[in-house]
Amino acid sequence: MKKQLGKKNDHLNLLCDVSNLANLLTRSADMDAFLQRVVEMVAVHLDADVCSIYMYDEDSLELVLKATKGLNPDSVGKIRMKPGEGIVGATHKKVMPICVGDVGNSPEFKYFKEAEEDRFTSFLAVPLQRGVESIGVISIQHEEKEYFNETDIIALRTVASQLASSVENARLLLSLHSVVEKRKSVSEQLQFVKGESASGGFAFAPSMVMKKRGGLLLLNQFLDENSGYNLSDFRRAVKKTGSQLQRIQNDFSTQLPESASLIFTAHFMILKDPGFVKKIESDIQHGTDPITAVRKIAGQYISLFTSNPHPYIAEKANDVEDLALRILKNFQRESPNEAELGKKKIIIAEKLFPSDILKLVTSDVKGIVLVGGGVTSHISILSRSLKIPLIIVEEMQMLQLQESTPILMDADLGNIYINPSKEVIEKFEKRNQLREDVKCNTIKMDSVTRTKDGIRVGLFANINLLTELSIAKQLKAEGVGLYRSEFPFLIRPTFPSETEQYLVYQHLFNEMRGKEITIRTLDVGGEKTLAYSDMAEEQNPELGMRSIRFSLKHKEVFENQLRAILRAGFESESLRIMFPMISSLDEFCEARQVIYDCMQQLSDKKLPYNRNPEIGMMIELPAVVELIEDFSKEADFFSIGTNDFIQYMLAVDRTNRMVSDYYCPFHPSILRSLSKVVKTARQCKVDISVCGEMTHDPAYLTFLLGIGIRKISVDPKFLYILQKRIQKIDIDDAEKHADQLLSEPSLQKIKTLIESTIGKIG
Ligand code: PEP
Ligand code: MG
């Protein structure tokens, strides 16, 4: 007899318990006990006679029974099957759930004598999936025929999705622990570090700790007092360094047009400074060994910079150190490329500026481990744009890792393996290959996105760097929903001029010709500090002189930018200019007036420009929710920036890991405010979209569609998966789901309700 559908509460309790258990596991890493508790709990909640977990063993290439409630406990570790063998093996191989009402009639069923399972007729098996592959199977069985229903399948899938990454972590942790011997060095103590993924991907490379040194730490490797080099060797090394930097820069400006060719400005300036090269030459002429002379003069520069109270000037000490290192290495005739900082390394750093990341990209850095920081910080966003895996960790010890320690980063999960074993490496390389294969499939996008019941949803791209345009086009983005115009500002050593910005925007319009493009005006301040600006140190930068406030205070910077946008968008039919962080109607009107003033200036100069831009704003501050109807009369469009909206509504710093548990997109006030904003905007016929990170999280997509969102802008790499998910959603169901969430005041209950829908869209 089929079970009644009224067991929902039990399922939901189960889901809560499993997530608690997963948290426990990450701390304890006692996998056997953990799995045993899971099977017992699932069996009780789903009213099953049996619950078992099978893990895939990559050595024997078999699925092995690891825990069971209901089967013979002695069969744990003994029951083994090949992928494809029996219902469990078939589930693993097909990577999809199999539900059988009567195993007697199932060709896939295979009876294992040791298990003593002959009484159980109903069988439901679900893969434990890690990305696209199955790492094991969880199954439930019952004596009655046709016992499991649709709700059980959803519940078991949700359990499986929560279990998979914990089980995977535990498995790797355990395999590491089994080979641990007590040794003293940091790399041996730290074998596995769990961090938070800020930019996905995989990397395996030697480590390099990038301390904000401001000293001569690295230069001290060159302690040879009698190197045998002479003045012409020095001149040759300087020349080689100059052309090396020039070459990297040229390569880089084609890769990243908005950085122009200025990332090594400080290096060039120092090379040209008579106090540097000439001083070293003079020392050499007076008998000092060339290597010592370089170290000495570089040392003086370094002390000069480090003693400067302005952090961004003190930072320059790193540039001097980098430059001196390059010169020293270039004394050797044979090693032209080794002089590149962080070449093919995984960088471990405590603090990085966006411009540091650019320099690292020029040396083909493989990954970054950031000690401290938060996943929605702009270093993270930049790393994603540049496709550099980035994991944020709290372990300060990482900064003491010995140079060139092999590190493996699984940045999809936030896992770091130090000195990984051969097995771990092979496993990840195989997985990486799978990821590459998936990437190749992503070009198979439909040009228009519709829900299951045919409702059109616009998919747009968030663009930070111009390089991302090509993938956005490949994935058929309908336009640019958010161009974060501050990136050219952040990655350069000075304010870009109007012309330089014009060239960047022109590139954007040329690449996306005919499509809607939304350029957000400068959104700096907060954690996006411009190293070169005289932005005062603020006690609470996130609440300070940032974003539109900065633009309105520095009108010349704002006008330069607006004129550059208007000119570059001259021929565009759908140019949209968007202001970030708007808090009041007056502020919006003041900013809009600056656009009108710029148009007048361009008219006066008889320069061509776009006379009809749409002017809109981001919804990022709770202050605008109550005024949304009034804003609807002024703004041409809205875009909801959920990253900041959540930060400000819940008073939780989006970059602070210590409070990340408080950063809850599913907080009832967030959900209700979003709903109110979208409803009002739609009633007033004002275009509204969402461009924060919430959009690509499967947990919230159904809700967002349910409250009426029909336009989404995301990092281009999420476009494909988002389209697939939208195609599985029915708007009627989404509306019901949204209503259900909106009526629920408890955080925990909302979380549980959300978790129960994720399984449906994957
Ligand atoms: C947001 O706040 O959600 C947003 C899209 O802007 P940013 O992440 O650049 O602050
Ligand atoms: Mg924002």
mmCIF file of N, CA and C and ligand atoms in Angstrom, residues 378 484 520 523 528 546 580-581 618 620 641 643-645 654, ligand 2:
data_model
loop_
_atom_site.group_PDB
_atom_site.id
_atom_site.type_symbol
_atom_site.label_atom_id
_atom_site.label_comp_id
_atom_site.label_asym_id
_atom_site.label_seq_id
_atom_site.Cartn_x
_atom_site.Cartn_y
_atom_site.Cartn_z
ATOM 1 N N HIS A 378 35.432 42.152 -3.267
ATOM 2 C CA HIS A 378 35.704 42.373 -4.685
ATOM 3 C C HIS A 378 36.956 41.683 -5.175
ATOM 4 N N ARG A 484 30.203 46.466 -14.030
ATOM 5 C CA ARG A 484 30.770 47.071 -12.812
ATOM 6 C C ARG A 484 31.917 47.985 -13.238
ATOM 7 N N ARG A 520 26.836 50.555 -14.701
ATOM 8 C CA ARG A 520 26.673 51.134 -13.366
ATOM 9 C C ARG A 520 27.795 52.140 -13.154
ATOM 10 N N ASP A 523 31.325 52.529 -8.372
ATOM 11 C CA ASP A 523 30.865 52.038 -7.073
ATOM 12 C C ASP A 523 32.103 51.725 -6.228
ATOM 13 N N LYS A 528 36.064 48.498 -1.579
ATOM 14 C CA LYS A 528 36.696 48.735 -2.882
ATOM 15 C C LYS A 528 37.459 50.055 -2.839
ATOM 16 N N ARG A 546 31.102 56.230 0.168
ATOM 17 C CA ARG A 546 31.268 55.251 -0.897
ATOM 18 C C ARG A 546 30.232 55.437 -1.995
ATOM 19 N N PRO A 580 24.542 53.310 -8.246
ATOM 20 C CA PRO A 580 24.562 52.350 -7.131
ATOM 21 C C PRO A 580 24.217 53.030 -5.807
ATOM 22 N N MET A 581 23.773 52.256 -4.830
ATOM 23 C CA MET A 581 23.632 52.707 -3.434
ATOM 24 C C MET A 581 22.745 53.922 -3.245
ATOM 25 N N MET A 618 20.184 51.085 -8.560
ATOM 26 C CA MET A 618 20.236 49.799 -7.887
ATOM 27 C C MET A 618 19.402 49.879 -6.622
ATOM 28 N N GLU A 620 19.718 48.658 -3.263
ATOM 29 C CA GLU A 620 20.719 48.026 -2.397
ATOM 30 C C GLU A 620 20.547 48.417 -0.938
ATOM 31 N N GLY A 641 20.446 44.752 -6.131
ATOM 32 C CA GLY A 641 21.776 44.260 -5.771
ATOM 33 C C GLY A 641 21.662 43.546 -4.440
ATOM 34 N N ASN A 643 23.534 41.520 -2.924
ATOM 35 C CA ASN A 643 24.732 41.416 -2.064
ATOM 36 C C ASN A 643 24.712 42.515 -1.007
ATOM 37 N N ASP A 644 24.511 43.735 -1.478
ATOM 38 C CA ASP A 644 24.500 44.847 -0.533
ATOM 39 C C ASP A 644 23.169 44.942 0.205
ATOM 40 N N PHE A 645 22.100 44.598 -0.494
ATOM 41 C CA PHE A 645 20.792 44.692 0.160
ATOM 42 C C PHE A 645 20.781 43.848 1.436
ATOM 43 N N ARG A 654 29.392 41.859 4.450
ATOM 44 C CA ARG A 654 29.432 40.748 3.488
ATOM 45 C C ARG A 654 30.827 40.176 3.304
HETATM 46 MG MG MG B 2 26.463 46.437 -4.452
#
